[in-house]
mmCIF file of C-alpha atoms and ligand atoms in Angstrom:
data_model
loop_
_atom_site.group_PDB
_atom_site.id
_atom_site.type_symbol
_atom_site.label_atom_id
_atom_site.label_comp_id
_atom_site.label_asym_id
_atom_site.label_seq_id
_atom_site.Cartn_x
_atom_site.Cartn_y
_atom_site.Cartn_z
ATOM 1 C CA UNK A 117 21.381 -13.420 49.139
ATOM 2 C CA UNK A 118 24.324 -12.417 51.582
ATOM 3 C CA UNK A 119 24.814 -9.182 52.729
ATOM 4 C CA UNK A 120 28.739 -8.837 52.117
ATOM 5 C CA UNK A 121 28.615 -9.777 48.289
ATOM 6 C CA UNK A 122 27.467 -6.918 46.236
ATOM 7 C CA UNK A 123 26.622 -7.717 42.436
ATOM 8 C CA UNK A 124 25.649 -4.623 41.335
ATOM 9 C CA UNK A 125 28.229 -1.834 41.958
ATOM 10 C CA UNK A 126 27.541 1.879 43.503
ATOM 11 C CA UNK A 127 26.599 2.727 39.927
ATOM 12 C CA UNK A 128 24.037 0.475 39.744
ATOM 13 C CA UNK A 129 26.564 -1.810 37.511
ATOM 14 C CA UNK A 130 26.910 -5.729 37.120
ATOM 15 C CA UNK A 131 29.939 -6.951 39.162
ATOM 16 C CA UNK A 132 28.405 -10.481 39.395
ATOM 17 C CA UNK A 133 25.731 -12.065 39.111
ATOM 18 C CA UNK A 134 24.227 -14.074 41.581
ATOM 19 C CA UNK A 135 20.377 -13.935 41.781
ATOM 20 C CA UNK A 136 17.932 -12.055 39.916
ATOM 21 C CA UNK A 137 16.452 -10.994 43.581
ATOM 22 C CA UNK A 138 15.885 -7.883 44.408
ATOM 23 C CA UNK A 139 17.435 -6.347 40.678
ATOM 24 C CA UNK A 140 15.961 -3.500 39.104
ATOM 25 C CA UNK A 141 13.339 -3.794 36.461
ATOM 26 C CA UNK A 142 15.579 -1.357 34.159
ATOM 27 C CA UNK A 143 18.378 -4.098 34.194
ATOM 28 C CA UNK A 144 16.383 -7.068 33.590
ATOM 29 C CA UNK A 145 15.125 -4.767 29.940
ATOM 30 C CA UNK A 146 18.741 -3.517 29.698
ATOM 31 C CA UNK A 147 19.785 -7.427 29.578
ATOM 32 C CA UNK A 148 16.795 -8.742 27.654
ATOM 33 C CA UNK A 149 17.682 -5.493 24.871
ATOM 34 C CA UNK A 150 21.441 -6.763 24.935
ATOM 35 C CA UNK A 151 21.034 -9.958 24.359
ATOM 36 C CA UNK A 152 18.659 -8.641 21.418
ATOM 37 C CA UNK A 153 21.202 -7.016 19.667
ATOM 38 C CA UNK A 154 24.250 -10.321 20.020
ATOM 39 C CA UNK A 155 20.947 -12.748 18.961
ATOM 40 C CA UNK A 156 21.839 -11.850 14.984
ATOM 41 C CA UNK A 157 25.761 -13.082 15.981
ATOM 42 C CA UNK A 158 24.445 -16.210 15.348
ATOM 43 C CA UNK A 159 22.751 -16.361 12.370
ATOM 44 C CA UNK A 160 26.129 -14.433 10.987
ATOM 45 C CA UNK A 161 28.614 -16.234 9.107
ATOM 46 C CA UNK A 162 31.994 -15.244 11.291
ATOM 47 C CA UNK A 163 29.899 -16.308 14.215
ATOM 48 C CA UNK A 164 32.362 -13.620 16.953
ATOM 49 C CA UNK A 165 32.303 -10.020 18.333
ATOM 50 C CA UNK A 166 35.797 -9.435 19.694
ATOM 51 C CA UNK A 167 34.105 -7.869 22.682
ATOM 52 C CA UNK A 168 35.985 -9.986 25.651
ATOM 53 C CA UNK A 169 39.090 -10.856 23.003
ATOM 54 C CA UNK A 170 41.880 -11.433 25.651
ATOM 55 C CA UNK A 171 39.871 -12.505 28.566
ATOM 56 C CA UNK A 172 39.969 -15.702 30.145
ATOM 57 C CA UNK A 173 36.241 -17.697 31.165
ATOM 58 C CA UNK A 174 36.415 -20.686 33.651
ATOM 59 C CA UNK A 175 32.969 -22.816 33.557
ATOM 60 C CA UNK A 176 33.436 -24.752 36.757
ATOM 61 C CA UNK A 177 30.582 -26.877 36.766
ATOM 62 C CA UNK A 178 30.553 -29.896 40.415
ATOM 63 C CA UNK A 179 26.768 -30.954 38.770
ATOM 64 C CA UNK A 180 25.885 -32.365 35.464
ATOM 65 C CA UNK A 181 24.377 -29.919 33.023
ATOM 66 C CA UNK A 182 24.241 -30.222 28.759
ATOM 67 C CA UNK A 183 22.834 -26.498 27.960
ATOM 68 C CA UNK A 184 24.046 -23.929 31.019
ATOM 69 C CA UNK A 185 27.475 -25.558 30.624
ATOM 70 C CA UNK A 186 27.762 -25.868 26.869
ATOM 71 C CA UNK A 187 25.516 -22.391 25.715
ATOM 72 C CA UNK A 188 28.173 -20.609 28.713
ATOM 73 C CA UNK A 189 30.830 -21.860 26.432
ATOM 74 C CA UNK A 190 29.730 -20.979 22.439
ATOM 75 C CA UNK A 191 28.537 -17.319 24.141
ATOM 76 C CA UNK A 192 31.774 -16.590 25.480
ATOM 77 C CA UNK A 193 33.730 -17.680 22.380
ATOM 78 C CA UNK A 194 31.378 -16.395 20.951
ATOM 79 C CA UNK A 195 32.575 -12.688 22.877
ATOM 80 C CA UNK A 196 36.287 -14.271 21.465
ATOM 81 C CA UNK A 197 37.134 -14.865 25.663
ATOM 82 C CA UNK A 198 39.602 -17.965 25.867
ATOM 83 C CA UNK A 199 37.563 -20.941 28.174
ATOM 84 C CA UNK A 200 38.767 -22.807 30.420
ATOM 85 C CA UNK A 201 36.276 -26.294 30.967
ATOM 86 C CA UNK A 202 36.908 -27.779 34.495
ATOM 87 C CA UNK A 203 36.299 -31.168 33.895
ATOM 88 C CA UNK A 204 36.011 -31.127 38.343
ATOM 89 C CA UNK A 205 35.543 -34.836 38.306
ATOM 90 C CA UNK A 206 39.164 -35.095 36.996
ATOM 91 C CA UNK A 207 40.519 -32.227 39.230
ATOM 92 C CA UNK A 208 42.204 -32.476 41.854
ATOM 93 C CA UNK A 209 39.209 -31.675 44.292
ATOM 94 C CA UNK A 210 38.972 -35.816 44.046
ATOM 95 C CA UNK A 211 42.248 -35.634 45.300
ATOM 96 C CA UNK A 212 40.984 -33.715 48.897
ATOM 97 C CA UNK A 213 41.599 -30.479 47.738
ATOM 98 C CA UNK A 214 39.269 -27.399 49.440
ATOM 99 C CA UNK A 215 36.902 -25.556 46.697
ATOM 100 C CA UNK A 216 38.804 -22.690 48.050
ATOM 101 C CA UNK A 217 41.953 -23.876 47.363
ATOM 102 C CA UNK A 218 40.948 -23.981 43.900
ATOM 103 C CA UNK A 219 40.351 -21.018 42.905
ATOM 104 C CA UNK A 220 43.288 -19.848 44.387
ATOM 105 C CA UNK A 221 45.309 -22.133 42.293
ATOM 106 C CA UNK A 222 42.508 -20.812 38.744
ATOM 107 C CA UNK A 223 43.220 -17.241 40.425
ATOM 108 C CA UNK A 224 47.082 -17.772 39.642
ATOM 109 C CA UNK A 225 45.965 -18.157 36.201
ATOM 110 C CA UNK A 226 44.859 -14.575 35.802
ATOM 111 C CA UNK A 227 42.012 -15.628 35.177
ATOM 112 C CA UNK A 228 38.879 -13.254 34.461
ATOM 113 C CA UNK A 229 35.580 -14.897 35.141
ATOM 114 C CA UNK A 230 34.108 -18.099 36.577
ATOM 115 C CA UNK A 231 30.803 -19.229 36.207
ATOM 116 C CA UNK A 232 29.673 -21.976 38.781
ATOM 117 C CA UNK A 233 26.915 -24.981 39.296
ATOM 118 C CA UNK A 234 27.124 -26.497 42.385
ATOM 119 C CA UNK A 235 24.744 -28.392 44.094
ATOM 120 C CA UNK A 236 24.569 -26.400 47.145
ATOM 121 C CA UNK A 237 21.849 -23.626 47.335
ATOM 122 C CA UNK A 238 24.751 -20.371 48.446
ATOM 123 C CA UNK A 239 27.635 -22.222 46.754
ATOM 124 C CA UNK A 240 27.808 -18.851 43.226
ATOM 125 C CA UNK A 241 27.474 -16.771 46.843
ATOM 126 C CA UNK A 242 30.683 -18.351 48.669
ATOM 127 C CA UNK A 243 32.354 -18.487 46.314
ATOM 128 C CA UNK A 244 31.825 -14.378 44.755
ATOM 129 C CA UNK A 245 32.600 -13.477 48.342
ATOM 130 C CA UNK A 246 35.859 -14.774 48.008
ATOM 131 C CA UNK A 247 37.388 -14.652 44.811
ATOM 132 C CA UNK A 248 40.452 -12.080 44.324
ATOM 133 C CA UNK A 249 38.761 -8.857 43.125
ATOM 134 C CA UNK A 250 39.192 -8.944 39.848
ATOM 135 C CA UNK A 251 37.123 -11.611 38.809
ATOM 136 C CA UNK A 252 33.312 -12.020 38.314
ATOM 137 C CA UNK A 253 30.945 -14.700 39.377
ATOM 138 C CA UNK A 254 28.318 -15.742 37.062
ATOM 139 C CA UNK A 255 25.691 -18.586 38.806
ATOM 140 C CA UNK A 256 24.860 -21.061 36.454
ATOM 141 C CA UNK A 257 22.181 -23.279 39.216
ATOM 142 C CA UNK A 258 23.065 -23.237 42.871
ATOM 143 C CA UNK A 259 21.268 -26.301 44.608
ATOM 144 C CA UNK A 260 17.490 -25.761 44.359
ATOM 145 C CA UNK A 261 18.415 -21.666 45.267
ATOM 146 C CA UNK A 262 18.655 -19.546 41.654
ATOM 147 C CA UNK A 263 19.322 -20.091 38.555
ATOM 148 C CA UNK A 264 19.341 -16.303 36.960
ATOM 149 C CA UNK A 265 20.666 -16.642 33.252
ATOM 150 C CA UNK A 266 18.042 -19.320 32.125
ATOM 151 C CA UNK A 267 14.745 -17.059 33.876
ATOM 152 C CA UNK A 268 16.643 -14.434 31.697
ATOM 153 C CA UNK A 269 16.023 -16.331 28.521
ATOM 154 C CA UNK A 270 12.847 -17.687 29.878
ATOM 155 C CA UNK A 271 12.309 -14.110 29.976
ATOM 156 C CA UNK A 272 13.830 -13.134 26.634
ATOM 157 C CA UNK A 273 11.670 -16.237 25.461
ATOM 158 C CA UNK A 274 9.007 -15.332 25.981
ATOM 159 C CA UNK A 275 9.263 -11.178 25.198
ATOM 160 C CA UNK A 276 10.145 -13.041 21.726
ATOM 161 C CA UNK A 277 6.646 -14.946 21.531
ATOM 162 C CA UNK A 278 4.202 -12.085 23.107
ATOM 163 C CA UNK A 279 5.984 -9.186 23.125
ATOM 164 C CA UNK A 280 7.316 -6.380 25.188
ATOM 165 C CA UNK A 281 4.027 -5.600 28.198
ATOM 166 C CA UNK A 282 4.264 -8.510 30.015
ATOM 167 C CA UNK A 283 1.208 -6.825 32.881
ATOM 168 C CA UNK A 284 -0.951 -8.385 30.667
ATOM 169 C CA UNK A 285 0.072 -11.963 30.624
ATOM 170 C CA UNK A 286 -0.746 -14.949 32.417
ATOM 171 C CA UNK A 287 2.414 -17.688 33.221
ATOM 172 C CA UNK A 288 1.621 -20.609 34.524
ATOM 173 C CA UNK A 289 4.634 -22.880 36.176
ATOM 174 C CA UNK A 290 3.714 -26.215 36.305
ATOM 175 C CA UNK A 291 5.639 -28.754 38.657
ATOM 176 C CA UNK A 292 8.029 -29.342 41.064
ATOM 177 C CA UNK A 293 8.135 -25.678 42.271
ATOM 178 C CA UNK A 294 9.707 -27.263 46.233
ATOM 179 C CA UNK A 295 13.041 -28.058 44.433
ATOM 180 C CA UNK A 296 13.199 -26.195 41.498
ATOM 181 C CA UNK A 297 15.982 -23.224 41.451
ATOM 182 C CA UNK A 298 14.147 -22.441 37.820
ATOM 183 C CA UNK A 299 11.144 -21.947 38.985
ATOM 184 C CA UNK A 300 12.588 -19.073 41.846
ATOM 185 C CA UNK A 301 14.425 -17.098 39.191
ATOM 186 C CA UNK A 302 10.901 -17.382 37.282
ATOM 187 C CA UNK A 303 9.109 -16.220 39.647
ATOM 188 C CA UNK A 304 11.717 -13.477 40.680
ATOM 189 C CA UNK A 305 11.632 -12.456 36.638
ATOM 190 C CA UNK A 306 7.904 -12.352 35.808
ATOM 191 C CA UNK A 307 7.356 -9.910 38.524
ATOM 192 C CA UNK A 308 9.785 -7.751 38.732
ATOM 193 C CA UNK A 309 8.666 -7.557 35.276
ATOM 194 C CA UNK A 310 5.253 -6.826 36.452
ATOM 195 C CA UNK A 311 3.712 -9.796 34.933
ATOM 196 C CA UNK A 312 -0.157 -9.943 34.856
ATOM 197 C CA UNK A 313 -0.568 -12.764 37.072
ATOM 198 C CA UNK A 314 1.841 -15.902 38.011
ATOM 199 C CA UNK A 315 0.320 -19.211 39.280
ATOM 200 C CA UNK A 316 2.264 -22.295 40.387
ATOM 201 C CA UNK A 317 0.683 -25.738 39.882
ATOM 202 C CA UNK A 318 2.079 -28.915 41.757
ATOM 203 C CA UNK A 319 0.960 -31.202 43.968
ATOM 204 C CA UNK A 320 1.181 -29.729 47.995
ATOM 205 C CA UNK A 321 4.330 -31.810 48.438
ATOM 206 C CA UNK A 322 6.325 -29.745 45.648
ATOM 207 C CA UNK A 323 4.901 -26.736 46.628
ATOM 208 C CA UNK A 324 6.987 -24.825 49.180
ATOM 209 C CA UNK A 325 3.893 -23.415 52.137
ATOM 210 C CA UNK A 326 5.126 -20.085 51.780
ATOM 211 C CA UNK A 327 5.546 -19.127 47.797
ATOM 212 C CA UNK A 328 2.376 -17.161 48.265
ATOM 213 C CA UNK A 329 4.718 -14.303 49.967
ATOM 214 C CA UNK A 330 5.639 -14.640 46.395
ATOM 215 C CA UNK A 331 2.560 -13.045 45.455
ATOM 216 C CA UNK A 332 1.818 -15.867 42.502
ATOM 217 C CA UNK A 333 -1.208 -17.702 42.969
ATOM 218 C CA UNK A 334 -1.325 -21.229 43.668
ATOM 219 C CA UNK A 335 -3.724 -24.767 42.454
ATOM 220 C CA UNK A 336 -3.165 -28.204 43.272
ATOM 221 C CA UNK A 337 -5.272 -29.151 40.040
ATOM 222 C CA UNK A 338 -3.611 -28.581 36.658
ATOM 223 C CA UNK A 339 -6.846 -28.069 34.631
ATOM 224 C CA UNK A 340 -7.736 -25.151 36.784
ATOM 225 C CA UNK A 341 -4.326 -23.650 37.234
ATOM 226 C CA UNK A 342 -3.277 -23.169 33.572
ATOM 227 C CA UNK A 343 -7.127 -22.354 32.422
ATOM 228 C CA UNK A 344 -6.702 -18.996 29.883
ATOM 229 C CA UNK A 345 -3.078 -18.929 30.611
ATOM 230 C CA UNK A 346 -0.659 -17.372 27.711
ATOM 231 C CA UNK A 347 2.230 -19.430 29.236
ATOM 232 C CA UNK A 348 2.755 -22.353 30.272
ATOM 233 C CA UNK A 349 6.477 -23.129 32.046
ATOM 234 C CA UNK A 350 6.980 -27.021 32.695
ATOM 235 C CA UNK A 351 9.713 -28.156 34.968
ATOM 236 C CA UNK A 352 11.471 -31.620 35.607
ATOM 237 C CA UNK A 353 10.861 -33.809 38.853
ATOM 238 C CA UNK A 354 14.395 -33.253 40.612
ATOM 239 C CA UNK A 355 14.313 -36.333 41.800
ATOM 240 C CA UNK A 356 17.981 -36.046 42.790
ATOM 241 C CA UNK A 357 16.628 -33.330 45.814
ATOM 242 C CA UNK A 358 13.779 -35.425 46.850
ATOM 243 C CA UNK A 359 14.045 -36.365 50.363
ATOM 244 C CA UNK A 360 11.377 -39.369 50.817
ATOM 245 C CA UNK A 361 7.877 -40.367 49.082
ATOM 246 C CA UNK A 362 6.747 -36.622 48.593
ATOM 247 C CA UNK A 363 5.185 -38.638 44.899
ATOM 248 C CA UNK A 364 3.137 -42.269 44.584
ATOM 249 C CA UNK A 365 4.751 -42.946 41.330
ATOM 250 C CA UNK A 366 5.817 -40.751 38.064
ATOM 251 C CA UNK A 367 2.948 -42.229 36.175
ATOM 252 C CA UNK A 368 0.393 -41.140 38.489
ATOM 253 C CA UNK A 369 2.751 -37.641 38.873
ATOM 254 C CA UNK A 370 1.729 -37.809 34.964
ATOM 255 C CA UNK A 371 -2.072 -38.293 35.602
ATOM 256 C CA UNK A 372 -2.212 -35.798 37.824
ATOM 257 C CA UNK A 373 -0.155 -33.376 36.215
ATOM 258 C CA UNK A 374 0.822 -33.990 33.078
ATOM 259 C CA UNK A 375 0.465 -31.818 30.080
ATOM 260 C CA UNK A 376 -1.686 -33.295 27.832
ATOM 261 C CA UNK A 377 -2.697 -32.268 24.331
ATOM 262 C CA UNK A 378 -5.898 -32.263 26.187
ATOM 263 C CA UNK A 379 -5.401 -30.169 28.873
ATOM 264 C CA UNK A 380 -3.110 -27.817 26.806
ATOM 265 C CA UNK A 381 -6.460 -27.017 24.753
ATOM 266 C CA UNK A 382 -7.332 -25.001 28.414
ATOM 267 C CA UNK A 383 -5.074 -22.281 27.511
ATOM 268 C CA UNK A 384 -5.196 -19.687 25.269
ATOM 269 C CA UNK A 385 -5.275 -20.755 21.778
ATOM 270 C CA UNK A 386 -2.140 -19.047 21.130
ATOM 271 C CA UNK A 387 -0.025 -20.387 24.358
ATOM 272 C CA UNK A 388 3.989 -21.156 24.222
ATOM 273 C CA UNK A 389 5.020 -24.438 26.141
ATOM 274 C CA UNK A 390 8.668 -23.314 28.085
ATOM 275 C CA UNK A 391 10.402 -26.309 29.617
ATOM 276 C CA UNK A 392 14.216 -25.194 30.741
ATOM 277 C CA UNK A 393 15.450 -28.779 30.248
ATOM 278 C CA UNK A 394 16.212 -32.070 30.828
ATOM 279 C CA UNK A 395 12.416 -33.489 29.831
ATOM 280 C CA UNK A 396 11.269 -36.281 31.151
ATOM 281 C CA UNK A 397 9.067 -37.346 27.852
ATOM 282 C CA UNK A 398 5.483 -39.254 29.484
ATOM 283 C CA UNK A 399 6.588 -37.804 32.905
ATOM 284 C CA UNK A 400 6.337 -34.408 33.201
ATOM 285 C CA UNK A 401 4.400 -33.689 29.191
ATOM 286 C CA UNK A 402 3.397 -35.539 26.408
ATOM 287 C CA UNK A 403 5.894 -36.417 23.780
ATOM 288 C CA UNK A 404 3.517 -34.636 21.556
ATOM 289 C CA UNK A 405 3.032 -31.564 23.550
ATOM 290 C CA UNK A 406 6.788 -31.399 23.329
ATOM 291 C CA UNK A 407 7.371 -31.628 19.446
ATOM 292 C CA UNK A 408 4.027 -29.296 19.241
ATOM 293 C CA UNK A 409 3.292 -26.217 17.361
ATOM 294 C CA UNK A 410 2.662 -24.787 21.066
ATOM 295 C CA UNK A 411 6.327 -26.181 22.033
ATOM 296 C CA UNK A 412 8.977 -23.329 21.861
ATOM 297 C CA UNK A 413 11.631 -25.478 24.034
ATOM 298 C CA UNK A 414 14.729 -25.505 21.756
ATOM 299 C CA UNK A 415 13.636 -21.603 21.244
ATOM 300 C CA UNK A 416 14.830 -21.140 24.731
ATOM 301 C CA UNK A 417 18.209 -23.093 23.863
ATOM 302 C CA UNK A 418 19.024 -20.805 21.625
ATOM 303 C CA UNK A 419 17.947 -17.874 23.172
ATOM 304 C CA UNK A 420 20.435 -19.065 26.115
ATOM 305 C CA UNK A 421 23.320 -18.458 24.258
ATOM 306 C CA UNK A 422 22.441 -14.570 23.348
ATOM 307 C CA UNK A 423 21.216 -13.896 26.981
ATOM 308 C CA UNK A 424 24.524 -15.386 28.246
ATOM 309 C CA UNK A 425 26.701 -13.204 26.025
ATOM 310 C CA UNK A 426 24.443 -10.357 27.224
ATOM 311 C CA UNK A 427 25.285 -11.092 30.619
ATOM 312 C CA UNK A 428 29.044 -11.629 29.988
ATOM 313 C CA UNK A 429 29.607 -8.978 28.309
ATOM 314 C CA UNK A 430 27.580 -6.737 31.063
ATOM 315 C CA UNK A 431 29.622 -7.612 33.652
ATOM 316 C CA UNK A 432 32.363 -7.338 32.403
ATOM 317 C CA UNK A 433 31.920 -3.944 30.694
ATOM 318 C CA UNK A 434 31.249 -2.906 34.479
ATOM 319 C CA UNK A 435 34.681 -4.408 35.095
ATOM 320 C CA UNK A 436 36.569 -2.356 32.405
ATOM 321 C CA UNK A 437 34.271 0.691 33.415
ATOM 322 C CA UNK A 438 35.827 0.070 37.093
ATOM 323 C CA UNK A 439 39.907 -0.365 36.049
ATOM 324 C CA UNK A 440 39.799 2.507 34.465
ATOM 325 C CA UNK A 441 38.009 5.309 36.816
ATOM 326 C CA UNK A 442 41.033 3.227 39.146
ATOM 327 C CA UNK A 443 43.747 4.511 36.956
ATOM 328 C CA UNK A 444 42.826 8.413 36.332
ATOM 329 C CA UNK A 445 41.906 8.141 39.546
ATOM 330 C CA UNK A 446 46.029 6.856 40.424
ATOM 331 C CA UNK A 447 46.896 9.585 37.534
ATOM 332 C CA UNK A 448 49.258 12.889 38.550
ATOM 333 C CA UNK A 449 47.147 15.676 39.096
ATOM 334 C CA UNK A 450 43.687 13.326 38.353
ATOM 335 C CA UNK A 451 41.977 15.142 41.198
ATOM 336 C CA UNK A 452 43.378 19.114 40.201
HETATM 337 N N1 CP B 580 18.670 -25.942 31.816
HETATM 338 C C1 CP B 580 19.314 -26.288 32.783
HETATM 339 O O1 CP B 580 20.084 -26.150 33.474
HETATM 340 O O2 CP B 580 19.824 -27.480 32.124
HETATM 341 P P1 CP B 580 21.094 -28.120 32.074
HETATM 342 O O3 CP B 580 20.418 -28.717 33.328
HETATM 343 O O4 CP B 580 21.479 -29.372 31.234
HETATM 344 O O5 CP B 580 21.972 -27.221 32.463
#
């Protein structure tokens, strides 16, 4: 991460949320516990709490999204914030306005937070570096770098299904690790939570050369890679980020690495199957597995709301406490 962007302040509170890399275990536990407390809001008749009343959150999505954009919007609304969804294709960036000029104009509208998705790795950090001091930035996925709220909602889903002791779990991440920001955030989160064993499984062309440096075991055979695991996290083939022919064909990929019911039987009997979406049925997974009893894919989507409420409220509470401290400092006689 760019050293000039501090996502955690001197008191250890979240200022921005850009990557899971480097965060402390207790921070991840705090996010999961806060999300747990928010998950009940979704089941209430009035699905709202007043925590972010009067705050304005801008969804700045420069790349396509279904789940992340909508669950951030729902999460912000359930916290009673005002939400602005920027339609980037219809904005003045299409007339040549620079990203920084767009940001300056939004800042002039006194907004409080940007949720950013961008095809370029590092875009959320860049924006965090350049925004006014009162604005927080949450990374909604940047290039192949990071997707930290996805990583956290995946941890929430695992904790719900398997309990809080990650040390007894074997987890396999299967597919296009090379181009996946989700895989990077999952690996960081699983390591921070002291997961017993983290495996990555995929063809040599789709696994980074240095991935073992992250403390994971590498498998190029799916039958070996998912044997006896408690959790299987499938990934989408990121065609839009592939340069050159990294795969013979999708049919061949499914034959070698697709998750079928027969292969699933090699894992633990109570294995859970996850996928961040969007799914390519018949490419990464057989439809019978997607819709089968081990799948928690739609639970992941539901949990995304509570986890995003948790992250947004924690970032905003840091700002509230910092502002209060600054006001106290300026009170005459405050240091008497
Ligand atoms: N998981 C995820 O990021 O999905 P979207 O691209 O639909 O937001």
